[in-house]
Coordinates of C-alpha atoms and ligand atoms in Angstrom, one line a residue:
X7 CA 75.3 91.0 -187.5
X8 CA 71.7 91.1 -188.9
X9 CA 69.3 93.3 -187.0
X10 CA 66.6 91.8 -184.8
X11 CA 63.1 92.4 -186.2
X12 CA 60.4 93.0 -183.7
X13 CA 57.2 91.4 -185.0
X14 CA 53.7 91.5 -183.5
X15 CA 51.5 88.6 -184.5
X16 CA 47.8 89.3 -184.2
X17 CA 45.9 86.0 -184.4
X18 CA 43.4 84.2 -182.3
X19 CA 44.0 80.8 -183.8
X20 CA 46.5 78.9 -181.7
X21 CA 47.4 76.6 -184.7
X22 CA 48.1 79.6 -186.9
X23 CA 50.2 81.2 -184.2
X24 CA 52.3 78.1 -183.8
X25 CA 52.7 77.7 -187.6
X26 CA 53.9 81.3 -187.8
X27 CA 56.2 80.9 -184.9
X28 CA 57.7 77.8 -186.4
X29 CA 58.1 79.3 -189.8
X30 CA 59.8 82.4 -188.2
X31 CA 62.1 80.3 -186.1
X32 CA 63.2 78.4 -189.2
X33 CA 63.7 81.6 -191.2
X34 CA 67.3 82.8 -191.0
X35 CA 66.4 86.1 -189.4
X36 CA 66.6 87.3 -185.8
X37 CA 63.1 87.8 -184.6
X38 CA 61.6 89.1 -181.4
X39 CA 58.1 87.8 -181.5
X40 CA 55.1 89.2 -179.6
X41 CA 51.6 87.8 -179.9
X42 CA 48.1 89.1 -179.2
X43 CA 44.7 87.6 -180.1
X44 CA 42.6 90.8 -180.9
X45 CA 43.0 94.0 -182.9
X46 CA 42.1 96.2 -179.8
X47 CA 44.8 94.6 -177.8
X48 CA 47.2 95.0 -180.7
X49 CA 46.4 98.7 -180.9
X50 CA 47.1 99.1 -177.2
X51 CA 50.5 97.3 -177.5
X52 CA 51.4 99.3 -180.7
X53 CA 50.7 102.6 -179.0
X54 CA 53.3 101.8 -176.3
X55 CA 55.9 99.8 -178.2
X56 CA 57.5 100.2 -181.6
X57 CA 57.4 97.2 -183.9
X58 CA 59.1 96.5 -187.2
X59 CA 56.1 94.8 -188.6
X60 CA 52.6 93.5 -187.7
X61 CA 51.3 90.2 -189.0
X62 CA 47.5 90.2 -189.0
X63 CA 45.2 87.3 -189.5
X64 CA 42.4 88.3 -191.9
X65 CA 39.7 87.0 -189.5
X66 CA 40.0 88.2 -186.0
X67 CA 37.3 87.8 -183.3
X68 CA 36.6 91.5 -183.0
X69 CA 37.2 92.7 -186.6
X70 CA 37.8 91.4 -190.1
X71 CA 41.2 92.2 -191.8
X72 CA 39.8 95.3 -193.7
X73 CA 38.4 96.9 -190.6
X74 CA 41.6 96.1 -188.7
X75 CA 43.6 97.9 -191.3
X76 CA 41.2 100.9 -191.2
X77 CA 41.4 101.0 -187.5
X78 CA 45.2 100.8 -187.4
X79 CA 45.7 103.5 -190.1
X80 CA 43.2 105.9 -188.5
X81 CA 45.0 105.6 -185.2
X82 CA 48.0 107.0 -187.0
X83 CA 50.3 104.2 -185.8
X84 CA 53.0 103.9 -188.4
X85 CA 54.0 100.3 -189.0
X86 CA 54.1 97.9 -192.0
X87 CA 51.3 95.4 -192.0
X88 CA 51.3 92.0 -193.6
X89 CA 48.0 90.1 -193.7
X90 CA 47.6 86.3 -193.5
X91 CA 44.9 85.3 -195.9
X92 CA 43.0 82.0 -196.3
X93 CA 43.1 80.4 -199.7
X94 CA 40.4 81.7 -202.0
X95 CA 40.3 85.2 -200.5
X96 CA 42.8 86.7 -202.9
X97 CA 40.2 89.1 -204.3
X98 CA 40.2 91.0 -201.0
X99 CA 44.0 91.3 -201.0
X100 CA 43.7 94.3 -203.4
X101 CA 41.3 96.1 -201.1
X102 CA 43.5 95.4 -198.1
X103 CA 46.5 96.9 -199.9
X104 CA 44.4 99.9 -200.9
X105 CA 43.3 100.3 -197.3
X106 CA 46.9 100.4 -196.1
X107 CA 48.2 96.9 -195.8
X108 CA 51.8 96.5 -197.0
X109 CA 51.6 92.9 -198.3
X110 CA 49.8 89.6 -197.8
X111 CA 50.7 85.9 -197.5
X112 CA 48.4 83.0 -198.3
X113 CA 48.2 80.7 -195.3
X114 CA 48.4 77.7 -197.7
X115 CA 51.8 79.0 -198.9
X116 CA 53.2 79.8 -195.5
X117 CA 56.8 78.8 -195.4
X118 CA 59.8 80.1 -193.5
X119 CA 61.3 81.5 -196.8
X120 CA 58.1 83.2 -197.9
X121 CA 57.5 84.6 -194.5
X122 CA 61.1 85.9 -194.1
X123 CA 61.1 87.3 -197.6
X124 CA 57.7 89.0 -197.2
X125 CA 58.5 90.5 -193.9
X126 CA 61.8 91.9 -195.1
X127 CA 60.2 93.3 -198.2
X128 CA 57.4 94.8 -196.2
X129 CA 59.8 96.5 -193.8
X130 CA 62.0 97.7 -196.6
X131 CA 59.1 99.1 -198.6
X132 CA 57.7 100.7 -195.6
X133 CA 61.0 102.4 -194.6
X134 CA 61.3 103.7 -198.2
X135 CA 57.8 105.0 -198.1
X136 CA 58.5 106.7 -194.8
X137 CA 61.7 108.3 -196.1
X138 CA 59.8 109.4 -199.2
X139 CA 57.0 110.9 -197.0
X140 CA 59.7 112.7 -194.9
X141 CA 61.4 114.0 -198.0
X142 CA 58.0 115.1 -199.3
X143 CA 57.2 116.8 -196.0
X144 CA 60.6 118.6 -196.2
X145 CA 59.9 119.6 -199.7
X146 CA 56.5 121.0 -198.7
X147 CA 58.1 122.9 -195.9
X148 CA 60.8 124.4 -198.2
X149 CA 58.1 125.2 -200.8
X150 CA 56.1 127.0 -198.1
X151 CA 59.2 128.9 -196.9
X152 CA 59.9 129.9 -200.5
X153 CA 56.3 131.0 -200.9
X154 CA 56.6 133.0 -197.8
X155 CA 59.9 134.6 -199.0
X156 CA 58.3 135.3 -202.3
X157 CA 55.4 137.0 -200.6
X158 CA 57.8 139.0 -198.5
X159 CA 59.8 140.0 -201.7
X160 CA 56.5 141.0 -203.5
X161 CA 55.6 143.1 -200.5
X162 CA 59.0 144.8 -200.6
X163 CA 58.7 145.3 -204.3
X164 CA 55.3 147.0 -203.9
X165 CA 56.8 149.2 -201.1
X166 CA 59.7 150.2 -203.4
X167 CA 57.2 150.9 -206.2
X168 CA 55.2 153.0 -203.9
X169 CA 58.3 154.9 -202.7
X170 CA 59.2 155.4 -206.4
X171 CA 55.9 156.8 -207.2
X172 CA 56.2 159.1 -204.2
X173 CA 59.7 160.2 -205.3
X174 CA 58.4 160.7 -208.9
X175 CA 55.6 162.8 -207.5
X176 CA 58.0 164.8 -205.3
X177 CA 60.3 165.3 -208.3
X178 CA 57.3 166.4 -210.5
X179 CA 56.2 168.9 -207.8
X180 CA 59.8 170.2 -207.5
X181 CA 60.0 170.7 -211.3
X182 CA 56.6 172.3 -211.3
X183 CA 57.7 174.6 -208.5
X184 CA 60.9 175.5 -210.4
X185 CA 58.9 176.2 -213.6
X186 CA 56.3 178.3 -211.8
X187 CA 58.7 180.3 -209.7
X188 CA 61.1 181.1 -212.6
X189 CA 58.2 182.0 -214.8
X190 CA 56.7 184.3 -212.1
X191 CA 60.1 185.9 -211.5
X192 CA 60.7 186.6 -215.2
X193 CA 57.8 189.1 -215.4
X194 CA 59.2 191.6 -212.8
X195 CA 62.7 190.9 -214.0
X196 CA 61.7 191.9 -217.6
X197 CA 60.1 195.1 -216.1
X198 CA 63.4 195.9 -214.3
X199 CA 65.4 195.3 -217.4
X200 CA 63.0 197.3 -219.6
X201 CA 62.7 200.3 -217.3
X202 CA 66.5 200.5 -216.7
X203 CA 67.0 200.4 -220.5
X204 CA 64.5 203.3 -220.8
X205 CA 66.3 205.2 -218.0
X206 CA 69.5 204.9 -219.9
X207 CA 68.0 206.5 -223.0
X208 CA 68.9 210.2 -223.0
X209 CA 65.3 210.9 -224.3
X210 CA 63.8 209.6 -221.0
X211 CA 66.1 210.8 -218.3
X212 CA 69.0 213.1 -217.8
X213 CA 71.1 211.0 -215.5
X214 CA 74.4 212.0 -213.9
X215 CA 77.3 209.7 -214.7
X216 CA 77.1 208.1 -211.3
X217 CA 73.3 207.5 -211.7
X218 CA 73.8 206.1 -215.2
X219 CA 76.5 203.8 -213.9
X220 CA 74.1 202.6 -211.2
X221 CA 71.3 202.0 -213.6
X222 CA 73.7 200.1 -215.9
X223 CA 74.6 197.9 -213.1
X224 CA 70.9 197.3 -212.4
X225 CA 70.5 196.4 -216.1
X226 CA 73.5 194.0 -216.2
X227 CA 72.5 192.3 -213.0
X228 CA 68.9 192.0 -214.2
X229 CA 70.1 190.5 -217.5
X230 CA 72.2 188.0 -215.6
X231 CA 69.3 187.1 -213.3
X232 CA 67.0 186.6 -216.3
X233 CA 69.6 184.3 -217.9
X234 CA 69.7 182.2 -214.7
X235 CA 65.9 182.1 -214.5
X236 CA 65.8 181.0 -218.2
X237 CA 68.2 178.3 -217.4
X238 CA 66.0 177.0 -214.5
X239 CA 62.9 177.2 -216.7
X240 CA 64.6 175.3 -219.6
X241 CA 65.8 172.7 -217.1
X242 CA 62.3 172.1 -215.8
X243 CA 60.9 171.9 -219.3
X244 CA 63.6 169.4 -220.3
X245 CA 62.9 167.4 -217.2
X246 CA 59.2 167.2 -217.8
X247 CA 59.8 166.6 -221.5
X248 CA 57.9 169.7 -222.6
X249 CA 60.7 171.5 -224.4
X250 CA 60.3 171.3 -228.2
X251 CA 62.9 172.1 -230.9
X252 CA 61.8 174.5 -233.6
X253 CA 64.0 173.6 -236.5
X254 CA 64.6 175.7 -239.5
X255 CA 67.3 176.2 -242.1
X256 CA 70.0 178.6 -241.0
X257 CA 73.6 179.5 -241.5
X258 CA 75.6 177.7 -238.7
X259 CA 78.8 179.9 -239.3
X260 CA 76.8 183.0 -238.7
X261 CA 75.2 181.8 -235.5
X262 CA 78.6 180.6 -234.1
X263 CA 80.3 183.9 -235.1
X264 CA 77.5 185.9 -233.6
X265 CA 77.7 183.9 -230.3
X266 CA 81.5 184.3 -230.2
X267 CA 81.1 188.1 -230.6
X268 CA 78.5 188.2 -227.7
X269 CA 81.2 186.6 -225.5
X270 CA 84.2 188.5 -226.8
X271 CA 83.9 191.4 -224.3
X272 CA 84.0 188.8 -221.4
X273 CA 87.1 187.2 -222.8
X274 CA 88.8 190.6 -223.4
X275 CA 88.0 191.6 -219.8
X276 CA 90.1 188.6 -218.7
X277 CA 92.7 189.3 -221.4
X278 CA 92.0 185.9 -223.1
X279 CA 92.5 185.5 -226.8
X280 CA 89.3 184.3 -228.6
X281 CA 89.8 182.7 -232.1
X282 CA 87.1 181.4 -234.3
X283 CA 87.6 179.3 -237.4
X284 CA 84.8 178.0 -239.6
X285 CA 85.6 175.4 -242.2
X286 CA 82.3 174.5 -243.8
X287 CA 81.7 173.9 -247.5
X288 CA 78.0 174.1 -246.9
X289 CA 77.2 176.4 -244.0
X290 CA 73.5 175.6 -243.9
X291 CA 72.0 173.3 -241.4
X292 CA 68.4 172.3 -240.4
X293 CA 68.2 172.7 -236.6
X294 CA 66.8 175.0 -233.9
X295 CA 69.0 178.2 -234.1
X296 CA 68.0 179.4 -230.6
X297 CA 69.0 176.1 -229.0
X298 CA 72.2 175.8 -231.1
X299 CA 73.1 179.3 -229.9
X300 CA 72.2 178.2 -226.3
X301 CA 74.6 175.2 -226.6
X302 CA 77.5 177.4 -227.9
X303 CA 76.9 180.1 -225.4
X304 CA 76.9 177.6 -222.5
X305 CA 80.2 176.0 -223.6
X306 CA 81.8 179.3 -224.5
X307 CA 80.9 181.1 -221.3
X308 CA 82.2 178.1 -219.3
X309 CA 85.4 178.3 -221.3
X310 CA 85.8 182.0 -220.4
X311 CA 84.7 181.4 -216.8
X312 CA 87.2 178.6 -216.1
X313 CA 90.2 180.1 -217.9
X314 CA 92.5 182.6 -216.3
X315 CA 95.3 182.7 -218.9
X316 CA 95.8 181.8 -222.5
X317 CA 92.8 181.6 -224.8
X318 CA 89.8 180.0 -226.3
X319 CA 89.5 178.5 -229.8
X320 CA 86.3 177.7 -231.6
X321 CA 86.3 175.6 -234.6
X322 CA 83.3 174.7 -236.8
X323 CA 83.9 171.8 -239.3
X324 CA 82.0 169.1 -241.2
X325 CA 82.4 165.4 -241.2
X326 CA 82.1 162.9 -244.1
X327 CA 78.9 161.4 -242.5
X328 CA 76.9 164.6 -243.1
X329 CA 77.4 166.0 -239.6
X330 CA 78.8 169.3 -238.3
X331 CA 81.1 169.7 -235.4
X332 CA 81.6 172.7 -233.1
X333 CA 84.7 172.4 -230.9
X334 CA 85.5 174.8 -228.1
X335 CA 89.0 174.5 -226.6
X336 CA 90.3 176.4 -223.7
X337 CA 93.5 176.6 -221.7
X338 CA 91.7 176.7 -218.4
X339 CA 91.7 174.8 -215.1
X340 CA 90.7 171.6 -216.8
X341 CA 88.6 168.7 -215.5
X342 CA 89.9 165.6 -213.8
X343 CA 88.8 162.2 -215.4
X344 CA 86.9 161.4 -212.2
X345 CA 84.6 164.4 -212.7
X346 CA 83.9 163.8 -216.4
X347 CA 80.6 162.1 -215.7
X348 CA 79.5 164.3 -212.8
X349 CA 79.7 167.6 -214.5
X350 CA 76.9 166.6 -217.0
X351 CA 74.5 166.0 -214.2
X352 CA 72.1 168.7 -213.2
X353 CA 73.2 171.0 -210.4
X354 CA 76.7 169.3 -210.4
X355 CA 79.7 171.6 -210.1
X356 CA 83.2 170.5 -209.3
X357 CA 83.5 173.1 -206.6
X358 CA 80.2 173.0 -204.8
X359 CA 81.3 174.9 -201.7
X360 CA 79.3 178.0 -200.7
X361 CA 82.4 180.2 -201.1
X362 CA 83.2 178.7 -204.5
X363 CA 85.2 180.8 -206.9
X364 CA 83.1 180.3 -210.0
X365 CA 79.5 181.3 -210.1
X366 CA 76.7 179.4 -211.9
X367 CA 73.7 177.1 -211.4
X368 CA 75.4 173.9 -212.5
X369 CA 72.7 173.4 -215.1
X370 CA 74.5 174.5 -218.3
X371 CA 76.1 171.2 -219.2
X372 CA 73.0 169.1 -218.2
X373 CA 70.9 171.3 -220.5
X374 CA 73.5 171.2 -223.2
X375 CA 73.7 167.5 -223.1
X376 CA 70.0 167.1 -223.2
X377 CA 69.6 169.5 -226.1
X378 CA 72.4 167.6 -228.0
X379 CA 70.6 164.4 -227.3
X380 CA 67.3 165.8 -228.6
X381 CA 69.1 166.8 -231.8
X382 CA 70.5 163.3 -232.3
X383 CA 74.0 164.5 -231.7
X384 CA 76.9 163.6 -229.4
X385 CA 79.3 165.4 -227.0
X386 CA 82.9 164.6 -226.8
X387 CA 85.1 165.8 -223.9
X388 CA 88.8 165.8 -223.6
X389 CA 90.5 167.5 -220.7
X390 CA 93.4 167.6 -218.3
X391 CA 93.8 169.5 -215.1
X392 CA 95.6 172.8 -215.4
X393 CA 96.1 172.3 -219.1
X394 CA 92.6 172.8 -220.5
X395 CA 89.5 171.3 -222.0
X396 CA 88.0 170.6 -225.3
X397 CA 84.2 170.2 -225.7
X398 CA 83.2 169.0 -229.1
X399 CA 79.6 168.8 -230.2
X400 CA 78.7 166.7 -233.2
X401 CA 75.3 167.3 -234.7
X402 CA 73.6 165.9 -237.7
X403 CA 73.3 168.5 -240.5
X404 CA 69.6 167.9 -240.4
X405 CA 67.9 167.1 -237.1
X406 CA 65.1 164.6 -237.1
X407 CA 62.5 165.3 -234.5
X408 CA 61.7 162.3 -232.3
X409 CA 58.1 162.0 -231.1
X410 CA 57.9 163.3 -227.6
X411 CA 57.4 160.6 -225.0
X412 CA 54.6 161.6 -222.6
X413 CA 55.8 162.4 -219.1
X414 CA 59.3 161.2 -219.8
X415 CA 62.3 163.2 -218.8
X416 CA 64.5 164.1 -221.7
X417 CA 67.0 165.5 -219.4
X418 CA 70.2 163.4 -219.5
X419 CA 71.7 162.6 -216.2
X420 CA 74.9 161.1 -217.6
X421 CA 73.2 159.9 -220.7
X422 CA 74.4 158.3 -223.9
X423 CA 75.3 161.4 -225.9
X424 CA 78.6 161.7 -224.1
X425 CA 82.0 160.5 -225.1
X426 CA 84.7 161.4 -222.7
X427 CA 88.4 161.1 -222.8
X428 CA 91.3 162.1 -220.6
X429 CA 94.3 163.1 -222.6
X430 CA 97.7 164.5 -221.7
X431 CA 97.8 166.7 -224.7
X432 CA 94.5 168.5 -225.5
X433 CA 94.3 169.3 -229.1
X434 CA 91.4 169.5 -231.6
X435 CA 89.1 166.6 -231.9
X436 CA 91.2 164.2 -234.0
X437 CA 92.8 163.0 -230.8
X438 CA 89.6 162.0 -229.1
X439 CA 89.5 158.4 -228.1
X440 CA 85.9 157.4 -227.4
X441 CA 84.6 156.1 -224.1
X442 CA 80.9 155.6 -223.9
X443 CA 79.5 157.0 -220.7
X444 CA 77.3 154.3 -219.2
X445 CA 77.3 152.7 -215.9
X446 CA 80.7 151.0 -216.1
X447 CA 83.1 152.6 -218.5
X448 CA 83.1 150.3 -221.5
X449 CA 85.5 150.6 -224.4
X450 CA 83.5 150.3 -227.5
Ligands
ADP2 P1 78.0 176.0 -214.1 O1 79.0 176.5 -215.1 O2 76.8 176.8 -213.9 O3 78.7 175.7 -212.8 P2 77.8 173.8 -215.9 O4 76.8 172.7 -215.9 O5 77.9 174.6 -217.1 O6 77.5 174.6 -214.6 O7 79.2 173.1 -215.6 C1 79.3 172.2 -214.5 C2 80.7 172.2 -214.0 O8 81.6 171.6 -215.0 C3 81.3 173.5 -213.7 O9 80.8 174.0 -212.4 C4 82.7 173.2 -213.7 O10 83.1 172.6 -212.5 C5 82.9 172.2 -214.8 N1 83.2 172.8 -216.1 C6 82.4 173.1 -217.2 N2 83.1 173.6 -218.2 C7 84.3 173.7 -217.8 C8 85.6 174.1 -218.5 N3 85.6 174.6 -219.7 N4 86.7 174.0 -217.8 C9 86.7 173.5 -216.5 N5 85.6 173.1 -215.8 C10 84.4 173.2 -216.5

């Protein structure tokens, strides 16, 4: 069943009102008709009752059509308005529509069909307009909500940025503290080492065996402490990006052999075999010999430290792509695959308990990794628990110094110079399968 339309006719002319009533009665629509003669009365009625449409005469006793429209629209009553116009007044129809009228009908053309059609159209149009306005309003609200959320996100981003800056500053202060303290401690430590060395010279002091033994212990402990201090100092320099390589041409076999000999007594003390094999056609490389020595000593001392039985093998070789490799294999406690990434992070040790079995700062591998990265090289690791480990360093024969990035940390916390592999049968590097160490493990 068709809905009943509630129409308010505002017209002071009785003849017009009857004509409209007749036309509406004839039209095939259900109408509930209300009639008033003035705009002010119409407004009062409209405030209290909802109508589907208002039919205005253009000339009312209290207002003309245009003013009636203005009055109605400023009262914020929402209803479609159709104006009845006298013939010859079509020019004001445009102004009436602009002012807010929905449509108009010429009195001369008033018929039940035109009236029904115009009213239906006006109501439909008005409903569509209302729906569009509602949708617009909702859109505006969502936009405002989004804007609000965006502002909130921006505020959070700024907070995080501020936190980051604070963290960076704290980290910078920590590095500065480490650098200052280790630098300050080195001076008295050098004095302790120097004076104990002097005391051990027969020229300076005639010490009893017991005294000489005690001074020797002071000397060895002093050297160990100095080594730890140097490690911390290197770490803070790498972290602040102030460590520079000083490359020169040198004989790699000689440096590796010399380093192995420095470690030999430690290996012998643990009854470990220590074998070195250099297989280089050209033994010369262009690199920083001090830092290459540091890398080898870090890896070798770890190999000795973490091996109780068996031995250590060092192999120096060259690759077809003009690189050299230094591999250090041990039959030690090994490293589980889950720890591969961690051990290259600064201060990370697999056993971090206070009563841990193996001493150390946990900086050796982080420093090694950063140095290898600075040299444009790569580290490969293959290991299995209780079988052993192989650390292989691959370095370009000739390092190219990258320009130092101001204020950037060159220390690699799990950086991209690492290739790690877990293998059941640790052998020399031919067996390395590469896994790039990034955030997820990705097979290249
Ligand atoms: P540190 O030796 O001072 O503890 P490193 O950075 O050199 O620090 O090594 C980090 C950790 O990696 C060690 O604490 C140890 O757990 C593990 N690690 C290093 N080298 C070996 C190795 N050859 N065999 C077994 N574990 C090792």
